[in-house]
Short mmCIF file of C-alpha atoms in Angstrom, two decimals:
data_model
loop_
_atom_site.label_atom_id
_atom_site.label_comp_id
_atom_site.label_asym_id
_atom_site.label_seq_id
_atom_site.Cartn_x
_atom_site.Cartn_y
_atom_site.Cartn_z
CA UNK A 388 -27.24 32.33 -155.54
CA UNK A 389 -23.59 33.30 -154.76
CA UNK A 390 -22.54 36.75 -155.94
CA UNK A 391 -19.04 38.08 -156.65
CA UNK A 392 -18.88 41.84 -156.34
CA UNK A 393 -15.92 44.17 -156.68
CA UNK A 394 -15.53 46.33 -153.55
CA UNK A 395 -13.67 49.62 -153.75
CA UNK A 396 -11.12 50.77 -151.20
CA UNK A 397 -11.57 54.01 -149.26
CA UNK A 398 -7.92 55.11 -149.10
CA UNK A 399 -4.64 54.79 -150.99
CA UNK A 400 -3.11 52.52 -148.32
CA UNK A 401 -6.14 50.24 -148.35
CA UNK A 402 -6.13 50.14 -152.15
CA UNK A 403 -2.44 49.14 -152.14
CA UNK A 404 -3.03 46.46 -149.51
CA UNK A 405 -5.97 44.97 -151.40
CA UNK A 406 -4.19 45.10 -154.75
CA UNK A 407 -1.14 43.39 -153.27
CA UNK A 408 -3.22 40.65 -151.68
CA UNK A 409 -5.13 40.07 -154.91
CA UNK A 410 -1.78 39.70 -156.74
CA UNK A 411 -0.53 37.13 -154.25
CA UNK A 412 1.79 39.43 -152.28
CA UNK A 413 1.78 38.38 -148.64
CA UNK A 414 1.31 40.95 -145.88
CA UNK A 415 4.02 39.32 -143.74
CA UNK A 416 6.52 36.46 -143.74
CA UNK A 417 9.00 34.66 -141.47
CA UNK A 418 12.63 34.31 -142.56
CA UNK A 419 14.92 31.32 -141.97
CA UNK A 420 16.09 32.87 -138.71
CA UNK A 421 12.48 32.86 -137.36
CA UNK A 422 12.18 36.61 -137.59
CA UNK A 423 8.85 38.08 -138.63
CA UNK A 424 8.79 40.71 -141.39
CA UNK A 425 5.78 42.88 -142.21
CA UNK A 426 5.63 44.19 -145.77
CA UNK A 427 5.49 47.98 -145.83
CA UNK A 428 3.28 50.04 -148.11
CA UNK A 429 6.35 51.23 -150.00
CA UNK A 430 7.39 47.64 -150.73
CA UNK A 431 3.86 46.81 -151.86
CA UNK A 432 3.86 49.85 -154.13
CA UNK A 433 7.19 48.92 -155.73
CA UNK A 434 6.22 45.26 -156.18
CA UNK A 435 2.93 46.21 -157.80
CA UNK A 436 4.75 48.64 -160.07
CA UNK A 437 7.15 45.83 -161.04
CA UNK A 438 4.11 43.77 -162.02
CA UNK A 439 3.05 46.53 -164.40
CA UNK A 440 0.41 48.20 -162.23
CA UNK A 441 -0.13 51.95 -162.26
CA UNK A 442 0.12 52.86 -158.58
CA UNK A 443 0.42 56.63 -158.88
CA UNK A 444 -2.95 57.44 -157.25
CA UNK A 445 -5.81 55.77 -155.44
CA UNK A 446 -7.91 55.95 -158.60
CA UNK A 447 -5.29 54.28 -160.80
CA UNK A 448 -4.81 51.48 -158.26
CA UNK A 449 -8.58 50.94 -158.14
CA UNK A 450 -8.71 50.86 -161.93
CA UNK A 451 -6.02 48.19 -161.96
CA UNK A 452 -7.91 46.20 -159.32
CA UNK A 453 -11.16 46.42 -161.24
CA UNK A 454 -9.40 45.36 -164.44
CA UNK A 455 -7.84 42.31 -162.79
CA UNK A 456 -11.12 41.41 -161.09
CA UNK A 457 -12.95 41.57 -164.39
CA UNK A 458 -10.28 39.58 -166.24
CA UNK A 459 -10.30 36.87 -163.59
CA UNK A 460 -14.01 36.45 -162.99
CA UNK A 461 -15.50 37.26 -166.39
CA UNK A 462 -13.19 35.11 -168.50
CA UNK A 463 -15.26 32.32 -170.04
CA UNK A 464 -12.65 29.82 -168.83
CA UNK A 465 -9.39 30.23 -166.91
CA UNK A 466 -6.22 29.57 -168.89
CA UNK A 467 -5.81 26.23 -167.09
CA UNK A 468 -8.41 24.04 -165.41
CA UNK A 469 -7.34 21.36 -162.93
CA UNK A 470 -10.04 18.91 -161.85
CA UNK A 471 -10.28 15.50 -160.21
CA UNK A 472 -11.46 12.40 -162.06
CA UNK A 473 -14.66 12.41 -159.97
CA UNK A 474 -15.61 15.95 -161.06
CA UNK A 475 -18.48 15.87 -163.50
CA UNK A 476 -18.54 19.55 -164.52
CA UNK A 477 -16.38 22.65 -164.87
CA UNK A 478 -17.20 26.27 -164.08
CA UNK A 479 -17.56 28.75 -166.91
CA UNK A 480 -18.73 32.36 -167.22
CA UNK A 481 -20.93 33.93 -169.88
CA UNK A 482 -22.27 37.47 -170.24
CA UNK A 483 -25.98 37.85 -169.61
CA UNK A 484 -26.49 38.66 -173.29
CA UNK A 485 -25.20 35.19 -174.23
CA UNK A 486 -27.55 33.20 -172.05
CA UNK A 487 -29.26 31.79 -175.12
CA UNK A 488 -27.88 29.80 -178.02
CA UNK A 489 -26.13 26.50 -178.50
CA UNK A 490 -22.84 25.80 -176.74
CA UNK A 491 -20.47 23.36 -178.43
CA UNK A 492 -17.39 21.95 -176.75
CA UNK A 493 -14.48 19.94 -178.09
CA UNK A 494 -11.95 18.26 -175.84
CA UNK A 495 -8.65 17.34 -177.47
CA UNK A 496 -7.24 14.41 -175.50
CA UNK A 497 -3.52 14.00 -174.97
CA UNK A 498 -3.53 10.81 -177.09
CA UNK A 499 -4.83 12.75 -180.11
CA UNK A 500 -8.49 11.71 -179.90
CA UNK A 501 -11.39 14.16 -179.48
CA UNK A 502 -14.58 14.28 -177.43
CA UNK A 503 -17.33 16.56 -178.68
CA UNK A 504 -20.67 17.65 -177.29
CA UNK A 505 -23.45 20.22 -177.55
CA UNK A 506 -25.84 21.75 -175.02
CA UNK A 507 -28.22 24.69 -175.02
CA UNK A 508 -26.97 27.55 -172.88
CA UNK A 509 -30.40 27.83 -171.28
CA UNK A 510 -30.04 24.25 -169.99
CA UNK A 511 -26.83 24.95 -168.08
CA UNK A 512 -27.06 25.05 -164.29
CA UNK A 513 -26.51 28.61 -163.10
CA UNK A 514 -24.03 28.65 -160.20
CA UNK A 515 -23.46 32.34 -159.49
CA UNK A 516 -23.40 35.97 -160.55
CA UNK A 517 -20.54 38.41 -161.14
CA UNK A 518 -20.98 42.11 -160.42
CA UNK A 519 -18.39 44.68 -161.48
CA UNK A 520 -17.57 48.01 -159.81
CA UNK A 521 -20.53 49.83 -158.25
CA UNK A 522 -23.40 48.06 -159.98
CA UNK A 523 -26.66 48.37 -158.16
CA UNK A 524 -29.20 45.59 -157.72
CA UNK A 525 -30.60 44.33 -160.99
CA UNK A 526 -29.52 42.11 -163.83
CA UNK A 527 -25.85 41.13 -163.42
CA UNK A 528 -23.45 41.48 -166.31
CA UNK A 529 -22.16 37.90 -166.11
CA UNK A 530 -23.48 34.53 -164.99
CA UNK A 531 -21.40 31.55 -163.85
CA UNK A 532 -22.52 28.14 -165.08
CA UNK A 533 -21.60 24.50 -164.65
CA UNK A 534 -20.72 22.77 -167.91
CA UNK A 535 -21.19 18.98 -167.68
CA UNK A 536 -18.28 16.87 -168.91
CA UNK A 537 -18.41 13.59 -170.86
CA UNK A 538 -18.30 10.62 -168.44
CA UNK A 539 -15.62 8.95 -170.57
CA UNK A 540 -13.13 11.81 -170.06
CA UNK A 541 -9.85 10.10 -169.06
CA UNK A 542 -7.02 11.19 -166.81
CA UNK A 543 -4.43 13.33 -168.56
CA UNK A 544 -3.45 16.69 -170.02
CA UNK A 545 -6.08 17.83 -172.50
CA UNK A 546 -7.41 21.01 -174.12
CA UNK A 547 -11.00 22.21 -174.26
CA UNK A 548 -12.50 24.64 -176.78
CA UNK A 549 -15.93 26.26 -176.38
CA UNK A 550 -17.98 27.63 -179.26
CA UNK A 551 -21.19 29.57 -178.68
CA UNK A 552 -23.55 29.91 -181.66
CA UNK A 553 -20.78 29.08 -184.18
CA UNK A 554 -18.40 31.64 -182.64
CA UNK A 555 -15.34 30.40 -180.73
CA UNK A 556 -15.35 31.96 -177.27
CA UNK A 557 -12.67 30.20 -175.19
CA UNK A 558 -9.89 27.64 -175.09
CA UNK A 559 -8.17 26.24 -172.02
CA UNK A 560 -5.85 23.52 -170.81
CA UNK A 561 -7.83 20.82 -169.00
CA UNK A 562 -5.87 18.67 -166.55
CA UNK A 563 -7.70 15.68 -165.06
CA UNK A 564 -6.02 14.27 -161.95
CA UNK A 565 -6.61 11.12 -159.88
CA UNK A 566 -8.74 11.54 -156.78
CA UNK A 567 -5.88 10.38 -154.57
CA UNK A 568 -2.15 9.83 -154.69
CA UNK A 569 -0.73 6.49 -155.77
CA UNK A 570 -0.96 3.83 -153.06
CA UNK A 571 1.36 0.81 -153.32
CA UNK A 572 -0.33 -2.58 -153.20
CA UNK A 573 1.59 -3.38 -150.03
CA UNK A 574 -0.26 -0.58 -148.21
CA UNK A 575 -3.76 -1.17 -149.53
CA UNK A 576 -4.65 -3.67 -146.80
CA UNK A 577 -2.08 -3.05 -144.11
CA UNK A 578 0.64 -0.89 -142.66
CA UNK A 579 4.39 -0.64 -142.84
CA UNK A 580 7.15 0.72 -140.63
CA UNK A 581 10.36 2.60 -141.27
CA UNK A 582 12.62 5.33 -139.97
CA UNK A 583 14.32 8.55 -141.06
CA UNK A 584 18.03 9.11 -141.32
CA UNK A 585 20.25 12.08 -142.11
CA UNK A 586 22.59 10.54 -144.66
CA UNK A 587 25.40 12.96 -143.85
CA UNK A 588 25.33 11.71 -140.26
CA UNK A 589 25.92 8.03 -141.07
CA UNK A 590 29.30 6.64 -140.08
CA UNK A 591 30.91 3.41 -141.25
CA UNK A 592 34.35 1.82 -141.29
CA UNK A 593 34.68 2.50 -145.01
CA UNK A 594 33.26 5.99 -145.57
CA UNK A 595 35.33 9.19 -145.57
CA UNK A 596 33.62 10.79 -142.57
CA UNK A 597 30.24 11.43 -144.24
CA UNK A 598 27.56 8.92 -145.10
CA UNK A 599 27.32 8.13 -148.83
CA UNK A 600 25.09 6.20 -151.22
CA UNK A 601 26.86 2.92 -150.50
CA UNK A 602 26.11 3.40 -146.81
CA UNK A 603 22.48 4.12 -147.68
CA UNK A 604 22.25 0.95 -149.73
CA UNK A 605 23.73 -1.13 -146.90
CA UNK A 606 21.46 0.54 -144.35
CA UNK A 607 18.38 -0.22 -146.47
CA UNK A 608 19.49 -3.85 -146.83
CA UNK A 609 19.98 -4.16 -143.07
CA UNK A 610 16.65 -2.47 -142.27
CA UNK A 611 14.80 -4.79 -144.64
CA UNK A 612 16.50 -8.10 -143.89
CA UNK A 613 17.24 -7.74 -140.18
CA UNK A 614 14.32 -5.64 -138.89
CA UNK A 615 11.66 -6.03 -141.58
CA UNK A 616 11.18 -2.30 -142.19
CA UNK A 617 9.56 -1.20 -145.42
CA UNK A 618 11.04 2.25 -146.01
CA UNK A 619 13.76 4.70 -145.06
CA UNK A 620 13.24 8.46 -145.15
CA UNK A 621 16.29 10.58 -145.96
CA UNK A 622 17.20 14.25 -145.85
CA UNK A 623 17.14 16.17 -149.16
CA UNK A 624 20.06 15.02 -151.32
CA UNK A 625 20.00 17.86 -153.86
CA UNK A 626 22.99 19.82 -155.11
CA UNK A 627 23.66 22.87 -152.91
CA UNK A 628 24.66 26.47 -153.55
CA UNK A 629 28.39 27.01 -153.38
CA UNK A 630 28.05 30.33 -151.60
CA UNK A 631 27.31 31.90 -148.22
CA UNK A 632 25.16 31.84 -146.20
CA UNK A 633 23.02 29.09 -147.71
CA UNK A 634 25.66 26.57 -148.73
CA UNK A 635 25.07 24.19 -145.83
CA UNK A 636 21.31 23.67 -145.86
CA UNK A 637 19.84 20.75 -147.83
CA UNK A 638 16.53 22.62 -147.79
CA UNK A 639 17.88 25.39 -150.02
CA UNK A 640 19.04 23.38 -153.05
CA UNK A 641 20.75 24.65 -156.14
CA UNK A 642 18.94 22.11 -158.31
CA UNK A 643 16.35 19.37 -157.87
CA UNK A 644 17.79 17.49 -160.83
CA UNK A 645 21.30 16.91 -159.47
CA UNK A 646 22.51 15.27 -156.27
CA UNK A 647 24.97 16.64 -153.75
CA UNK A 648 28.45 15.38 -154.69
CA UNK A 649 29.33 14.84 -151.04
CA UNK A 650 27.25 11.64 -151.02
CA UNK A 651 29.23 9.94 -153.80
CA UNK A 652 31.17 6.85 -152.72
CA UNK A 653 34.50 7.76 -154.30
CA UNK A 654 35.84 4.20 -154.03
CA UNK A 655 32.94 2.95 -156.17
CA UNK A 656 33.56 5.41 -159.00
CA UNK A 657 34.84 3.45 -162.05
CA UNK A 658 37.61 5.98 -162.73
CA UNK A 659 38.86 5.62 -159.16
CA UNK A 660 38.96 1.84 -159.43
CA UNK A 661 40.87 2.01 -162.71
CA UNK A 662 43.46 4.53 -161.43
CA UNK A 663 46.34 2.87 -159.62
CA UNK A 664 47.73 6.28 -158.67
CA UNK A 665 44.48 7.40 -157.04
CA UNK A 666 44.11 4.13 -155.13
CA UNK A 667 47.70 4.24 -153.91
CA UNK A 668 47.29 7.85 -152.79
CA UNK A 669 44.05 7.03 -151.00
CA UNK A 670 45.61 3.98 -149.34
CA UNK A 671 48.60 6.06 -148.20
CA UNK A 672 46.38 8.74 -146.65
CA UNK A 673 44.24 6.14 -144.91
CA UNK A 674 47.34 4.46 -143.42
CA UNK A 675 48.62 7.84 -142.20
CA UNK A 676 45.29 8.55 -140.48
CA UNK A 677 45.41 5.20 -138.71
CA UNK A 678 49.00 5.90 -137.53
CA UNK A 679 47.96 9.32 -136.16
CA UNK A 680 45.13 7.71 -134.25
#
């Protein structure tokens, strides 16, 4: 049976490194200029302190590690559970002293309905043991179990509440996802072809030197009607930071909810069409460019 056991560090540096890793702090990273950076112990210490950890001594770091280990692995349920529609059970943890009694569960579905069930704790399949600190061999403090789910549990965002012997012990968000991403009907029994394009690199007789959404529409029409392609991949079109040094990369967007203004076809904007002054100014500038050429 799998066992989870907290292992103590032997030095302050090792304790910091383990604590940082357990908190999701990477040991190293590569920047956008392809330069490798290794995180120093001092940076780990300051980041852990910013997370609220007491990092003054080896002992305090180990106490923080043990506390986080216990909170993570001995919680009856995590705050959020994400499972696939084909999963028939979820993992839960109970102290050894609660291995008997009746376990009731209630799942509040996102449409307002409820699924309820009851099972004896002794009937649950035991999936593992959790040991804390320097426990020696013997009875563990906590057991991990598999709680079977109702077969009619639908996809969606739900909540689950567990009650053991008439005493509420845990509540969690329960997210049930499809087993696979959406697949269009056109791809279920065949293949399709397409190509990628950097929209800013498109040129046409009508654009202002940078490809825009009208160009993209015309390109898609051409690719579909003339070549028979089924898709076009484009570069990120998000709004960008108006600052150095990251103002030119579409992979460092300011917002995922707004598009980069550079791709707007100005001549298709209703206000442009309704403004005689703007159209005359634009026409004058275009004529001057042709003369200079």
